[in-house]
PDB file of C-alpha atoms in Angstrom:
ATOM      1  CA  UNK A   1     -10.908 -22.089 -24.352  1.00  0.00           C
ATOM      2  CA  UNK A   2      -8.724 -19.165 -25.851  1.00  0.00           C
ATOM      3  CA  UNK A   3      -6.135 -18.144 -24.086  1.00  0.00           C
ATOM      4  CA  UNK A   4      -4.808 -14.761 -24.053  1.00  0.00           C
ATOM      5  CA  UNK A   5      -1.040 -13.630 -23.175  1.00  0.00           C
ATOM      6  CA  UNK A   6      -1.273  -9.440 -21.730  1.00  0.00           C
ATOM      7  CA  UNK A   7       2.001  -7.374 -22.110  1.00  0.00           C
ATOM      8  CA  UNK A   8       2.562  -5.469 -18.649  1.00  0.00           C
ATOM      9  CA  UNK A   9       5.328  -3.676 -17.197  1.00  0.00           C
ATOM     10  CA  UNK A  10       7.954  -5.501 -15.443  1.00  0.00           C
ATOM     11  CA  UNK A  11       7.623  -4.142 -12.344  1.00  0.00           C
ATOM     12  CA  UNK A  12       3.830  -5.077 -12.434  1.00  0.00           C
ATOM     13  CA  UNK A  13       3.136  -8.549 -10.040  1.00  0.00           C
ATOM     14  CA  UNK A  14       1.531 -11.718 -11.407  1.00  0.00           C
ATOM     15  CA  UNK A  15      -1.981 -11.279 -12.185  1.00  0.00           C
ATOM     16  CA  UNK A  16      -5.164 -13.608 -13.635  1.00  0.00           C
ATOM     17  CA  UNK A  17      -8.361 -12.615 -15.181  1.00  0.00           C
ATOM     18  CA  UNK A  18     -10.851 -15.107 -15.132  1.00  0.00           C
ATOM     19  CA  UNK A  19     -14.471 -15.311 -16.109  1.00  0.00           C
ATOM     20  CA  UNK A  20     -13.987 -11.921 -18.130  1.00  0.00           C
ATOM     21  CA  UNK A  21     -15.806 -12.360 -21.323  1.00  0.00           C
ATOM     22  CA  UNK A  22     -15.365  -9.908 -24.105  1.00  0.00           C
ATOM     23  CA  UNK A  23     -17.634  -8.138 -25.954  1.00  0.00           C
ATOM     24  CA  UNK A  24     -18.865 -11.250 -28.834  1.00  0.00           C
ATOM     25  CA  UNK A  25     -17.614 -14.039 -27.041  1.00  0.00           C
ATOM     26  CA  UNK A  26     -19.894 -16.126 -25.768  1.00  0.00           C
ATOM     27  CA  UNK A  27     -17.739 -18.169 -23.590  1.00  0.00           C
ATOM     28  CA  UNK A  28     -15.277 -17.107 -20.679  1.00  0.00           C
ATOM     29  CA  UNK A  29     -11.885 -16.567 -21.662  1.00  0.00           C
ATOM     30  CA  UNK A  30      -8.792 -16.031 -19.052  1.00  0.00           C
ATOM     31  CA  UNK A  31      -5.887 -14.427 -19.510  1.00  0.00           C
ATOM     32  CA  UNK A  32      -2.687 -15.001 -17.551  1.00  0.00           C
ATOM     33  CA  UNK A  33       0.564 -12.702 -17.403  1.00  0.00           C
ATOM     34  CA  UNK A  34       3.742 -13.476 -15.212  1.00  0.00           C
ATOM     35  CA  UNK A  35       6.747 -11.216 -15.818  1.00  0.00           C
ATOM     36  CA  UNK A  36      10.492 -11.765 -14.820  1.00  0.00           C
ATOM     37  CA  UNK A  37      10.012  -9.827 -12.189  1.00  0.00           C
ATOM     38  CA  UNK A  38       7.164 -11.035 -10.594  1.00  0.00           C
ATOM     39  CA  UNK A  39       8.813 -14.577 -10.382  1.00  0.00           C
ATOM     40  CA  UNK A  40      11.797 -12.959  -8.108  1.00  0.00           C
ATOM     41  CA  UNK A  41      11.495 -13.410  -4.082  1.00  0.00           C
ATOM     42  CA  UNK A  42      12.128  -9.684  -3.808  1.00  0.00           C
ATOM     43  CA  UNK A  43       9.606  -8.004  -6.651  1.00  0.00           C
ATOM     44  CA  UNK A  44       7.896  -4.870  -5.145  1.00  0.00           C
ATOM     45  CA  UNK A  45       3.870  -5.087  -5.286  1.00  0.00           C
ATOM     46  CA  UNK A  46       2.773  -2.995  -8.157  1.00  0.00           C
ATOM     47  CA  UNK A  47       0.323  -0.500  -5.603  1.00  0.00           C
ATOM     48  CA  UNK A  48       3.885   0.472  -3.551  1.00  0.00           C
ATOM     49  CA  UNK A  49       6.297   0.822  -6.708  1.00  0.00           C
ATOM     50  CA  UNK A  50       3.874   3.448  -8.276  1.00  0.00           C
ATOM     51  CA  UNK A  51       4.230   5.010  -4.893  1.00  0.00           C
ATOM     52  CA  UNK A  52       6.532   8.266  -5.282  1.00  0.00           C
ATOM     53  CA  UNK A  53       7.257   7.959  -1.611  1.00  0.00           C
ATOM     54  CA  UNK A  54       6.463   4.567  -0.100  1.00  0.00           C
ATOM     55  CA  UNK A  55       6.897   3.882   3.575  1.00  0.00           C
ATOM     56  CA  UNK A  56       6.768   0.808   6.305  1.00  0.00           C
ATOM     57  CA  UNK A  57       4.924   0.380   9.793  1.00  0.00           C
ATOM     58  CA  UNK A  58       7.604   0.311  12.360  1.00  0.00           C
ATOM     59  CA  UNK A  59       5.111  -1.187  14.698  1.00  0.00           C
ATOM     60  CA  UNK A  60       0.937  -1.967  13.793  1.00  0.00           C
ATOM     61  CA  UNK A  61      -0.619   1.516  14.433  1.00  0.00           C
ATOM     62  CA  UNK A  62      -4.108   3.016  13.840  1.00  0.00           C
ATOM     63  CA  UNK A  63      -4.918   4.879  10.649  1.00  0.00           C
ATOM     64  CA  UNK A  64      -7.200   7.508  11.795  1.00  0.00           C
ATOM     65  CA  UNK A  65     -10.113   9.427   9.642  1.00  0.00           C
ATOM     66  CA  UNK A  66      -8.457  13.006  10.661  1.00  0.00           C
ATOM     67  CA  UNK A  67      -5.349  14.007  13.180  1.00  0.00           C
ATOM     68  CA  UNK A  68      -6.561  12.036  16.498  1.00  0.00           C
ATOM     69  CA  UNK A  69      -9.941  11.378  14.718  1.00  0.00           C
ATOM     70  CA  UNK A  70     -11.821   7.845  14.627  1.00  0.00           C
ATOM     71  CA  UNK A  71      -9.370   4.724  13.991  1.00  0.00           C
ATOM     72  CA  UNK A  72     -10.144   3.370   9.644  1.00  0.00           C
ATOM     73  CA  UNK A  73      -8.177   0.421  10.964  1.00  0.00           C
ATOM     74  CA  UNK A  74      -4.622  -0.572  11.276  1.00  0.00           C
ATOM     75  CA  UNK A  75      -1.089  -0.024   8.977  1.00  0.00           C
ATOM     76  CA  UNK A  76       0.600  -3.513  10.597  1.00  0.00           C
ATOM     77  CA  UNK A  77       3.966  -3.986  10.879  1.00  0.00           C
ATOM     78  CA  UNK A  78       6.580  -4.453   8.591  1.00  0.00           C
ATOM     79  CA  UNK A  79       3.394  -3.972   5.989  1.00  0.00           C
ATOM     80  CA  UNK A  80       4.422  -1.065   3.152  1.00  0.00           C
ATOM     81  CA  UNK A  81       2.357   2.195   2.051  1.00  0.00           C
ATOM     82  CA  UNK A  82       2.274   5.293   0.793  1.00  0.00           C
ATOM     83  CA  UNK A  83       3.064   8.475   1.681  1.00  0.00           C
ATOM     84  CA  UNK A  84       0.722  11.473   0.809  1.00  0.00           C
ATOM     85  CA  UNK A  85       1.109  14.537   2.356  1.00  0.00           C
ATOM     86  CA  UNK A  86       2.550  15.442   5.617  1.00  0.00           C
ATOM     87  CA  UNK A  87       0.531  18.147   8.554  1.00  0.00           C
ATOM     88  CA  UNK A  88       1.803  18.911  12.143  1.00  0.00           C
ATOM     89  CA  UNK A  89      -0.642  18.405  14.922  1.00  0.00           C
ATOM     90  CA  UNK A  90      -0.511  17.973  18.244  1.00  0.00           C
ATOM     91  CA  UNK A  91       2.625  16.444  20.543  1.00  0.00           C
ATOM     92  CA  UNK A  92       2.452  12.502  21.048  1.00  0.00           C
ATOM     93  CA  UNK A  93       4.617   9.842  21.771  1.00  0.00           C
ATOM     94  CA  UNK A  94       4.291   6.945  20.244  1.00  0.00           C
ATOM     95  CA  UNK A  95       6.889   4.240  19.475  1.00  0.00           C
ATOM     96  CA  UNK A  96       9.963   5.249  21.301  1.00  0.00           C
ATOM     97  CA  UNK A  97       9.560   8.449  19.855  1.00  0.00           C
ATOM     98  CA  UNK A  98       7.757  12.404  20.454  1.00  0.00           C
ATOM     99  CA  UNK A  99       6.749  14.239  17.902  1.00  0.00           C
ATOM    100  CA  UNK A 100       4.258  16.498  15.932  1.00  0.00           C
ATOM    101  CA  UNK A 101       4.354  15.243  12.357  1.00  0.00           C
ATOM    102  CA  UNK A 102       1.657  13.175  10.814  1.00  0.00           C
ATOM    103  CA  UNK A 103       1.327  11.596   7.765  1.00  0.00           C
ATOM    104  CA  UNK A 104      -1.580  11.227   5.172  1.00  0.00           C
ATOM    105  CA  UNK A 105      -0.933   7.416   3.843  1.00  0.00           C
ATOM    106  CA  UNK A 106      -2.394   4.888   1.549  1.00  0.00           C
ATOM    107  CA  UNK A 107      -2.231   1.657   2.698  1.00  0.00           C
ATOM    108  CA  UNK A 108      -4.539  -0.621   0.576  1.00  0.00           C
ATOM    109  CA  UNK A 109      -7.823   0.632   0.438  1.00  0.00           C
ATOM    110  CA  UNK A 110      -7.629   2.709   3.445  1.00  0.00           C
ATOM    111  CA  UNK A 111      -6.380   6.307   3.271  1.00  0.00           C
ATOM    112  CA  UNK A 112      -5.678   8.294   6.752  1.00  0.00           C
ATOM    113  CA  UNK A 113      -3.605   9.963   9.313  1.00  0.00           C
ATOM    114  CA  UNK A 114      -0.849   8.137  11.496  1.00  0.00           C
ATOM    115  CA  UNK A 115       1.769   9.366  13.735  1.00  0.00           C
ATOM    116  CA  UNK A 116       5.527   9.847  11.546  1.00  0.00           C
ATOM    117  CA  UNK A 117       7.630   8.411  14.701  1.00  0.00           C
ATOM    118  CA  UNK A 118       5.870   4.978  13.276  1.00  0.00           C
ATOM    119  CA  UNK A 119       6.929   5.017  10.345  1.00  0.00           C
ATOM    120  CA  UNK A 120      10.296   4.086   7.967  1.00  0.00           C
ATOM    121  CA  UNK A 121      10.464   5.967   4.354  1.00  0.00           C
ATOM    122  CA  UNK A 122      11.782   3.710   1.833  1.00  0.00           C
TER     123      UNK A 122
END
């Protein structure tokens, strides 16, 4: 079995590749990478730091497919995204606080609305 050693940024977290064959090779060959920084406690998942402006679910809230639309699912708490784009819409209250600001997010595969009162920036 060859083994093969991938250069990646150090911000980037621990990552394997296995079962990925390349082109000639007739067995499987895996490749394994584990930077400084994805040893650390603290290391930032690679989706959030290429986030320009990542955020974090005060409390578990709906994403929603459009401003008090259909729920995609839910950004839980203390979980991290991204932030988008930001729209006003109507008044809620929600989380100790009322407001009119929503925010379009990323949070994994799941892109939506959810209420700003909800939400930390980073």
């Amino acid at each position: 079995m060859k083994r093969l050693l991938l250069a990646a940024p150090a911000a980037t977290a621990a990552f394997t590749i296995a079962g990925m064959g390349l082109a000639g090779a007739a067995a499987a060959q895996t490749a394994t990478a584990t930077p400084a920084a994805a040893q650390s406690t603290t290391a930032t998942p690679a989706a959030v730091a290429a986030c320009s402006s990542p955020i974090k679910a005060k409390e578990s809230i709906h994403i929603r497919a459009s401003i008090g639309g259909t729920s995609l699912g839910l950004f839980h708490k203390d979980r991290t995204g991204c932030l988008n784009s930001r729209s006003s819409g109507p008044s809620y209250t929600a989380c100790g606080v009322t407001g009119t600001t929503y925010y379009y997010i990323t949070y994994g595969s799941t892109k939506g609305w959810v209420v700003s009162g909800c939400v930390i920036k980073l």
